[in-house]
Amino acid sequence: MTHEVALTVNGVHRTARVPARRLLSDFLRHDLGLTGTHVGCEHGVCGCCTVLMDGEPVRSCLMFAVTAAGHDIVTVEGLAAPDGTMSPVQRAFQECHGLQCGFCTPGFLCTVTALLKDNPRPTDDEVLEGISGNLCRCTGYQNILKSVHRAADLLDEEA
Amino acid sequence: MKPSPFEYHAPRSLDEALGVLAEEAGAKVLAGGQSLIPLLNMRLAAPAHLVDINRVAELDTIEVSERGVLVGALARHTVVERAADAARVQPLLREAIRHVAHPVIRNRGTVVGSLAHADPAAELPAVLAVLGGEVEAASARGRRTIAAGEFFLGPLESALDPDELAIAAFFPAAPPRTGTAFLETARRHGDYALAGVAALVTLDEDLRVSGARAGYLGVGAVPLVIDLAEPAAAAQAGRPPGTLDWSAAAAFARERVDPESDIHADASYRRHLVGVLTERAMGAATAAAFEGVR
C-alpha cells in the first residue's frame, strides 16, 4: 500500500509515491534525491536531520512523509539564494569555522536560520538553548556559538 | 531503524478518527510523534494501523478561562509555552514545558500526546497530577472525563481504552495567592530527568501557608503527588511570613518516594534528589506566592 505524497520542497512542487512508513528524512534523501539532509540517530536525539516545515524547525526522522504532505519544507539545499549565494547563516558558519566534519551542519543551519528569524539578537544563553537539540560530534560548539552571533550581525547588516 | 509497515489513516475530522479507532483493533494514534516515532523506528512498537490526527483541525485548540487551561489534542508544546494567557492562569504549565526536550522537539510534540504516552519520567503528567487536572477521552461510544489520579496506570500505560482518543486535557487554574515552581535534574540539558518536582504553595489571607503540594516525576511507575501541608506547618512555625524553612518537607518527601535504580542513577541518589529538589522548589514556589500578593 503506497501513498501519493505532494508537498513543496525548497519552493518546488514535488510528488512521489511511497509507503506510509517512509520517514520524511528518507523521503527527502531517497525519493527526492536531496541528500543534504543528514540522518544521524533516527530517534530524534542528534538533530542532524532538522529541516524547516512551514518555517519551523522539525526533526525529519520523527515525521512520516505522508504527514508532511501539503506542507512547505525547506532543507539545507534551499537556504542559499537561487544563484548559489550562501545565506547569511551559511556564510557566518564558513567565516567562523562553525563546522569541522560537517555532518551535523545541515541541521545546525536549519535550526539557526529559524532561531534568528524568531530572535534576531539572541544572548549566549538563548543561543545555547536554541541549539541544545543539535549535537556536534567534533564538539565544535564554541565556533558554532560564534557563528550564530556572526549570522545575527550579517542579517542585521543586510536588513 | 525503520518502522514496520502499517496501514495509514489520515482522518479530517474527530468523528472520522473515532470511527477508525472503533473499527481497527490495535490502532495507534499519531499526533506530534516525538515519542511514538522513536518507538516505531526502534521497533519497540509495531502497530498494524496508525491514525494520524494532524489534519483534525478541530483538536488544535487552547481555551483559557479563569477556571483553567483546556489544551486540545493537537496543541503543540511550543504554542502552549508561548500562550501568555495560559501562563497567567496556570504558570506551572509553561514552567514545565520549558523542560520538555528541546525547542525543535517542542515544535511538533503535543501536550496531550505527552499525557497519553504516560511516561512517568515526563514533565506534563506530573503537572496534570499535582494540579488534579483531567483528561477528556472520546470514542465512538461516547465521551468521558478521566481524573489525573485515575489516568496514569503504569509506565507508558494510561486509562484510555484502545478505541479512545484523548481529545483534550484540563489544567486547573492556580488558586489566588498561589506560587508555583518546576525543577528537575537531568544528566544533560533536555534529557529525561533523573527526578523532578512540580510545586504549588498557596497562602491564606494572613499570608500563612494554607496549601502545599508537590508532583514528582522520574521516581515511580506513575507521577507521584505528595501533600506537604504537614511539613508546611513546621516550615513556618515561629517564623515571620516569607522566611520559611522547607528542610522538613525535604525529609518528608524523601520518606514517601520509592524510586528504582537504573543505569542513570541508583535509587538512593534519586531519593536524595527528591529531597533537594523539594526544598528548593517549595522555597521558589513560596517566594512566587509572596511575589504575587505584593
Coordinates of C-alpha atoms in Angstrom, one line a residue:
Chain A
M1 CA 0.0 0.0 0.0
T2 CA 1.6 3.2 -1.1
H3 CA 0.5 6.9 -0.9
E4 CA 1.0 9.8 -3.3
V5 CA 2.8 12.5 -1.3
A6 CA 2.7 16.0 -2.8
L7 CA 4.5 18.8 -1.0
T8 CA 6.7 21.9 -1.6
V9 CA 10.4 21.4 -1.1
N10 CA 12.6 24.5 -1.4
G11 CA 10.0 26.3 -3.3
V12 CA 9.4 23.5 -5.8
H13 CA 6.3 21.3 -6.0
R14 CA 7.4 17.7 -5.6
T15 CA 5.5 14.4 -5.6
A16 CA 6.4 10.8 -5.0
R17 CA 4.6 7.6 -4.3
V18 CA 5.8 6.0 -1.1
P19 CA 4.8 3.6 1.7
A20 CA 3.2 5.2 4.8
R21 CA 6.2 4.2 6.9
R22 CA 8.6 6.3 4.8
L23 CA 10.2 8.8 7.2
L24 CA 10.4 12.4 5.8
S25 CA 14.2 12.2 6.2
D26 CA 14.4 9.1 3.9
F27 CA 11.8 10.7 1.6
L28 CA 13.9 13.7 1.0
R29 CA 17.1 11.7 0.5
H30 CA 16.0 8.6 -1.3
D31 CA 12.8 9.6 -3.1
L32 CA 13.7 13.2 -3.9
G33 CA 17.5 12.8 -4.1
L34 CA 18.1 15.7 -1.7
T35 CA 21.0 14.2 0.3
G36 CA 21.9 17.4 2.1
T37 CA 19.6 16.4 5.0
H38 CA 21.7 14.1 7.1
V39 CA 20.5 11.1 9.1
G40 CA 22.3 10.5 12.4
C41 CA 20.5 8.8 15.2
E42 CA 17.0 8.3 13.7
H43 CA 15.3 8.7 17.0
G44 CA 15.3 12.5 17.5
V45 CA 18.4 12.9 19.6
C46 CA 21.1 14.3 17.3
G47 CA 19.3 16.9 15.3
C48 CA 21.2 16.3 12.1
C49 CA 18.0 15.7 10.1
T50 CA 16.4 19.0 11.1
V51 CA 14.5 20.7 8.3
L52 CA 12.1 23.6 8.2
M53 CA 8.4 22.8 7.9
D54 CA 6.2 25.9 7.3
G55 CA 9.2 27.8 8.7
E56 CA 9.6 25.9 12.0
P57 CA 12.5 23.6 12.6
V58 CA 11.4 19.9 13.0
R59 CA 13.1 16.5 13.1
S60 CA 12.6 14.9 9.7
C61 CA 13.4 11.5 11.2
L62 CA 10.4 11.9 13.6
M63 CA 7.8 12.6 10.9
F64 CA 6.3 10.5 8.1
A65 CA 6.3 11.8 4.6
V66 CA 2.6 11.2 4.5
T67 CA 2.1 13.6 7.5
A68 CA 4.2 16.3 5.7
A69 CA 2.0 16.1 2.6
G70 CA 0.7 19.5 1.6
H71 CA 3.3 21.4 3.8
D72 CA 6.2 23.6 2.8
I73 CA 9.6 22.1 3.5
V74 CA 13.0 23.8 3.3
T75 CA 16.1 21.7 3.5
V76 CA 19.7 22.9 3.6
E77 CA 19.7 22.9 -0.2
G78 CA 17.1 25.6 0.0
L79 CA 18.9 28.1 2.3
A80 CA 21.2 29.7 -0.4
A81 CA 19.8 32.1 -3.0
P82 CA 18.8 30.7 -6.4
D83 CA 22.1 31.9 -7.8
G84 CA 24.1 29.9 -5.2
T85 CA 24.9 32.9 -3.0
M86 CA 25.1 31.4 0.5
S87 CA 22.7 32.7 3.1
P88 CA 24.0 34.9 6.0
V89 CA 23.8 31.9 8.3
Q90 CA 25.8 29.8 5.9
R91 CA 28.4 32.5 5.4
A92 CA 28.7 33.0 9.2
F93 CA 29.4 29.3 9.7
Q94 CA 32.1 29.4 7.0
E95 CA 33.7 32.6 8.4
C96 CA 33.8 31.4 12.0
H97 CA 34.8 27.8 11.3
G98 CA 31.4 26.7 12.6
L99 CA 31.9 23.3 11.1
Q100 CA 34.6 20.6 11.1
C101 CA 33.5 17.3 9.6
G102 CA 30.2 18.9 8.5
F103 CA 27.9 16.0 9.3
C104 CA 25.8 18.0 11.8
T105 CA 25.9 21.2 9.8
P106 CA 22.7 20.9 7.7
G107 CA 20.7 20.5 11.0
F108 CA 22.5 23.4 12.7
L109 CA 22.0 25.7 9.6
C110 CA 18.2 25.0 9.5
T111 CA 17.9 25.3 13.3
V112 CA 19.8 28.6 13.4
T113 CA 18.0 30.1 10.4
A114 CA 14.7 29.7 12.3
L115 CA 16.2 30.7 15.6
L116 CA 17.4 34.1 14.3
K117 CA 14.1 34.7 12.5
D118 CA 12.4 34.3 15.8
N119 CA 15.0 36.1 17.9
P120 CA 17.3 38.3 15.8
R121 CA 19.7 39.2 18.6
P122 CA 19.9 36.2 21.0
T123 CA 22.0 36.2 24.1
D124 CA 24.6 33.4 24.7
D125 CA 22.1 31.5 26.9
E126 CA 19.4 31.9 24.3
V127 CA 21.7 30.5 21.6
L128 CA 22.7 27.6 23.8
E129 CA 19.0 26.8 24.5
G130 CA 18.2 27.2 20.8
I131 CA 20.8 24.8 19.5
S132 CA 20.6 22.4 22.5
G133 CA 18.9 19.8 20.4
N134 CA 21.7 19.6 17.9
L135 CA 24.8 17.5 18.6
C136 CA 28.2 18.1 17.0
R137 CA 30.5 15.0 17.4
C138 CA 33.5 17.2 16.6
T139 CA 32.4 19.2 19.7
G140 CA 33.0 22.5 17.8
Y141 CA 30.4 24.2 19.9
Q142 CA 32.4 27.4 20.6
N143 CA 32.7 28.2 17.0
I144 CA 29.1 27.3 16.3
L145 CA 28.1 29.8 19.1
K146 CA 30.3 32.4 17.4
S147 CA 28.8 31.6 14.1
V148 CA 25.3 32.3 15.4
H149 CA 26.2 35.7 16.7
R150 CA 28.1 36.5 13.5
A151 CA 25.0 35.4 11.5
A152 CA 22.9 37.8 13.6
D153 CA 25.4 40.6 12.6
L154 CA 25.2 39.7 8.9
L155 CA 21.4 39.5 8.9
D156 CA 21.4 42.9 10.7
E157 CA 23.7 44.5 8.2
E158 CA 21.7 43.1 5.2
A159 CA 18.3 44.0 6.6
Chain B
M1 CA 16.0 1.8 12.4
K2 CA 13.0 1.9 10.1
P3 CA 9.4 1.4 11.3
S4 CA 7.5 -1.8 10.5
P5 CA 4.8 -1.4 7.8
F6 CA 1.4 -0.2 9.0
E7 CA -1.8 0.9 7.4
Y8 CA -2.1 4.7 7.5
H9 CA -5.3 6.6 8.2
A10 CA -5.5 10.4 7.9
P11 CA -8.9 11.4 9.2
R12 CA -10.0 15.0 8.6
S13 CA -12.5 15.2 11.5
L14 CA -12.8 13.9 15.0
D15 CA -15.8 11.6 14.1
E16 CA -13.8 10.1 11.3
A17 CA -10.8 9.5 13.6
L18 CA -13.1 7.9 16.2
G19 CA -14.6 5.7 13.5
V20 CA -11.2 4.3 12.5
L21 CA -10.3 3.7 16.2
A22 CA -13.6 1.8 16.7
E23 CA -13.1 -0.3 13.6
E24 CA -9.4 -1.2 13.8
A25 CA -8.3 -3.0 16.9
G26 CA -4.8 -2.2 17.9
A27 CA -4.7 1.1 16.1
K28 CA -2.3 3.7 17.5
V29 CA -2.9 7.5 17.4
L30 CA -0.1 9.6 15.9
A31 CA -0.1 13.3 16.9
G32 CA 3.3 15.0 17.2
G33 CA 5.1 11.7 17.0
Q34 CA 8.1 12.8 19.1
S35 CA 7.7 9.8 21.5
L36 CA 5.8 7.4 19.3
I37 CA 8.0 7.6 16.2
P38 CA 11.3 6.8 18.1
L39 CA 9.4 3.7 19.4
L40 CA 8.4 2.8 15.9
N41 CA 11.9 3.4 14.5
M42 CA 13.4 1.2 17.1
R43 CA 10.6 -1.3 16.6
L44 CA 9.7 -1.3 20.2
A45 CA 6.2 -0.7 18.9
A46 CA 4.7 -2.1 15.7
P47 CA 1.0 -1.2 15.4
A48 CA -0.9 -2.5 12.4
H49 CA -2.8 0.8 12.0
L50 CA -1.7 4.4 12.6
V51 CA -4.3 7.1 12.9
D52 CA -2.7 10.4 12.1
I53 CA -4.7 13.1 13.7
N54 CA -2.6 16.0 12.4
R55 CA -5.3 17.1 10.0
V56 CA -8.1 17.1 12.6
A57 CA -8.1 20.9 12.9
E58 CA -10.8 21.0 15.5
L59 CA -8.4 19.5 18.0
D60 CA -5.8 22.3 17.6
T61 CA -7.2 24.5 20.4
I62 CA -6.2 26.2 23.6
E63 CA -9.1 27.6 25.7
V64 CA -8.1 29.7 28.6
S65 CA -10.7 30.7 31.3
E66 CA -10.4 31.8 34.9
R67 CA -11.1 28.1 35.8
G68 CA -8.0 26.9 33.9
V69 CA -6.5 25.9 30.6
L70 CA -8.1 23.4 28.3
V71 CA -5.5 22.1 25.9
G72 CA -6.7 20.4 22.7
A73 CA -5.0 17.2 21.4
L74 CA -3.2 19.0 18.6
A75 CA -1.8 21.9 20.6
R76 CA 2.0 21.7 20.3
H77 CA 4.2 22.3 23.3
T78 CA 5.6 25.5 21.7
V79 CA 2.2 27.0 21.2
V80 CA 1.2 26.3 24.8
E81 CA 4.5 27.6 26.1
R82 CA 4.1 30.9 24.2
A83 CA 0.4 31.4 25.2
A84 CA 0.7 34.3 27.7
D85 CA -2.9 34.0 29.0
A86 CA -2.3 30.3 29.7
A87 CA 0.8 31.1 31.7
R88 CA -1.1 33.8 33.6
V89 CA -3.8 31.4 34.7
Q90 CA -1.5 28.4 35.4
P91 CA 2.2 29.3 35.3
L92 CA 3.2 25.7 36.0
L93 CA 2.3 24.7 32.5
R94 CA 4.9 27.0 30.8
E95 CA 7.5 26.3 33.6
A96 CA 7.2 22.6 33.0
I97 CA 7.1 22.7 29.2
R98 CA 10.4 24.6 29.1
H99 CA 12.0 21.4 30.5
V100 CA 10.4 19.2 27.8
A101 CA 13.3 18.0 25.5
H102 CA 14.5 20.8 23.1
P103 CA 12.7 23.6 21.3
V104 CA 12.7 21.7 18.0
I105 CA 11.0 18.7 19.6
R106 CA 8.5 21.1 21.2
N107 CA 7.6 22.4 17.8
R108 CA 6.0 19.1 17.0
G109 CA 5.3 17.3 20.3
T110 CA 1.9 17.9 21.8
V111 CA 0.9 18.4 25.5
V112 CA -2.0 15.9 25.3
G113 CA 0.2 13.4 23.5
S114 CA 2.7 13.5 26.3
L115 CA 0.0 12.7 28.8
A116 CA -1.4 9.9 26.7
H117 CA 2.2 8.5 26.3
A118 CA 2.2 8.3 30.2
D119 CA 5.9 8.3 30.6
P120 CA 6.5 8.6 34.4
A121 CA 9.7 10.5 33.7
A122 CA 8.0 13.1 31.6
E123 CA 7.1 16.6 32.9
L124 CA 3.5 17.1 31.9
P125 CA 2.0 14.0 33.6
A126 CA 3.4 15.3 36.9
V127 CA 1.9 18.7 36.3
L128 CA -1.5 17.3 35.5
A129 CA -1.3 15.1 38.6
V130 CA -0.3 17.8 41.1
L131 CA -3.0 20.1 39.7
G132 CA -5.7 17.5 39.9
G133 CA -6.4 18.0 36.2
E134 CA -8.5 15.9 33.9
V135 CA -8.2 14.2 30.5
E136 CA -11.2 14.2 28.2
A137 CA -11.5 11.0 26.3
A138 CA -13.7 10.4 23.3
S139 CA -14.7 7.2 21.4
A140 CA -17.5 6.2 19.0
R141 CA -19.3 5.0 22.2
G142 CA -19.3 8.5 23.8
R143 CA -17.2 10.7 26.0
R144 CA -15.8 10.6 29.5
T145 CA -13.6 12.7 31.7
I146 CA -10.8 10.9 33.5
A147 CA -9.3 12.4 36.6
A148 CA -5.5 12.7 36.6
G149 CA -5.3 10.4 39.7
E150 CA -7.0 7.6 37.6
F151 CA -5.4 8.3 34.3
F152 CA -1.8 7.1 34.8
L153 CA -1.8 3.4 35.5
G154 CA 1.9 2.5 34.9
P155 CA 4.9 3.2 32.8
L156 CA 3.6 4.1 29.3
E157 CA 0.1 2.9 30.3
S158 CA -2.9 5.2 30.6
A159 CA -6.5 4.5 31.4
L160 CA -7.5 5.2 27.8
D161 CA -9.3 2.3 26.1
P162 CA -7.9 1.1 22.8
D163 CA -10.7 2.8 20.8
E164 CA -10.5 6.0 22.8
L165 CA -8.7 9.3 21.8
A166 CA -7.6 11.8 24.4
I167 CA -9.1 14.9 22.8
A168 CA -8.1 17.5 25.5
A169 CA -6.6 18.0 28.9
F170 CA -7.7 20.4 31.5
F171 CA -5.1 22.1 33.8
P172 CA -7.0 23.9 36.6
A173 CA -6.0 27.5 37.4
A174 CA -3.9 28.3 40.3
P175 CA -6.0 29.4 43.3
P176 CA -5.4 33.1 44.5
R177 CA -2.2 33.7 46.3
T178 CA -0.5 30.6 44.9
G179 CA 3.1 30.3 43.8
T180 CA 4.4 27.6 41.6
A181 CA 7.9 26.2 40.7
F182 CA 9.2 23.4 38.4
L183 CA 12.6 22.0 39.0
E184 CA 14.3 18.9 37.7
T185 CA 17.8 17.3 37.5
A186 CA 18.9 15.7 34.2
R187 CA 22.2 14.3 33.1
R188 CA 22.2 16.5 30.1
H189 CA 20.1 19.6 29.2
G190 CA 16.9 18.4 27.6
D191 CA 17.2 14.8 28.7
Y192 CA 14.6 13.0 30.7
A193 CA 15.1 14.0 34.3
L194 CA 16.5 11.7 36.9
A195 CA 14.0 13.3 39.2
G196 CA 11.8 16.4 39.1
V197 CA 9.2 18.2 41.0
A198 CA 6.2 20.5 40.3
A199 CA 5.5 22.5 43.4
L200 CA 2.5 24.6 44.5
V201 CA 2.2 26.8 47.6
T202 CA -1.0 28.6 48.5
L203 CA -1.2 31.4 51.1
D204 CA -4.2 32.4 53.1
E205 CA -5.2 36.0 53.6
D206 CA -2.9 36.3 56.6
L207 CA 0.0 35.1 54.4
R208 CA 0.2 31.8 56.2
V209 CA 0.7 28.7 54.0
S210 CA -2.7 27.1 53.6
G211 CA -1.7 24.5 50.9
A212 CA 1.5 22.9 49.8
R213 CA 1.7 20.1 47.3
A214 CA 4.3 18.6 45.0
G215 CA 4.1 16.3 42.0
Y216 CA 7.1 14.1 41.2
L217 CA 8.5 12.7 38.0
G218 CA 11.1 10.0 37.5
V219 CA 10.7 8.4 40.9
G220 CA 7.9 5.9 40.4
A221 CA 5.8 4.0 37.9
V222 CA 3.3 6.9 37.7
P223 CA 3.5 10.6 38.7
L224 CA 3.5 10.8 42.4
V225 CA 1.7 13.6 44.3
I226 CA 2.7 14.3 47.9
D227 CA 0.6 16.7 50.1
L228 CA 3.2 18.7 52.1
A229 CA 0.7 20.5 54.4
E230 CA 2.1 18.8 57.4
P231 CA 5.7 19.8 56.9
A232 CA 4.5 23.2 55.8
A233 CA 3.2 23.8 59.3
A234 CA 6.7 23.0 60.6
A235 CA 8.2 25.2 57.9
Q236 CA 6.5 28.3 59.2
A237 CA 6.4 27.6 62.9
G238 CA 7.6 30.6 64.8
R239 CA 8.9 32.3 61.6
P240 CA 7.8 35.6 60.1
P241 CA 5.9 35.2 56.7
G242 CA 8.2 34.7 53.8
T243 CA 11.1 33.1 55.7
L244 CA 10.0 29.5 55.6
D245 CA 12.3 26.6 56.3
W246 CA 11.3 23.7 54.0
S247 CA 14.0 21.2 55.1
A248 CA 11.4 19.2 57.0
A249 CA 9.4 18.9 53.7
A250 CA 12.5 17.5 52.0
A251 CA 12.8 14.8 54.6
F252 CA 9.0 14.2 54.5
A253 CA 9.1 13.7 50.7
R254 CA 12.3 11.5 50.8
E255 CA 10.4 9.1 53.1
R256 CA 7.5 8.8 50.7
V257 CA 9.1 8.1 47.4
D258 CA 10.3 4.6 46.3
P259 CA 12.4 5.2 43.2
E260 CA 14.1 2.5 41.2
S261 CA 17.7 2.2 40.2
D262 CA 18.8 2.2 36.6
I263 CA 21.9 2.9 34.6
H264 CA 21.5 6.7 35.0
A265 CA 21.1 6.8 38.8
D266 CA 20.5 4.5 41.7
A267 CA 17.5 4.7 44.0
S268 CA 19.3 6.3 46.9
Y269 CA 20.6 9.1 44.6
R270 CA 17.1 9.7 43.2
R271 CA 15.7 9.8 46.8
H272 CA 18.4 12.3 47.6
L273 CA 17.4 14.5 44.6
V274 CA 13.8 14.4 45.7
G275 CA 14.8 16.0 49.0
V276 CA 17.0 18.6 47.5
L277 CA 14.5 19.5 44.7
T278 CA 11.6 19.6 47.1
E279 CA 13.3 22.1 49.4
R280 CA 14.3 24.3 46.5
A281 CA 11.0 24.1 44.7
M282 CA 8.9 24.8 47.8
G283 CA 11.1 27.7 48.5
A284 CA 10.8 29.1 45.0
A285 CA 7.0 28.5 45.0
T286 CA 6.7 30.3 48.3
A287 CA 8.7 33.2 47.0
A288 CA 6.5 33.3 43.9
A289 CA 3.3 33.3 46.1
F290 CA 4.6 36.2 48.1
E291 CA 5.6 38.0 44.9
G292 CA 2.1 37.6 43.7
V293 CA 0.5 39.2 46.7
R294 CA 2.9 42.1 46.9

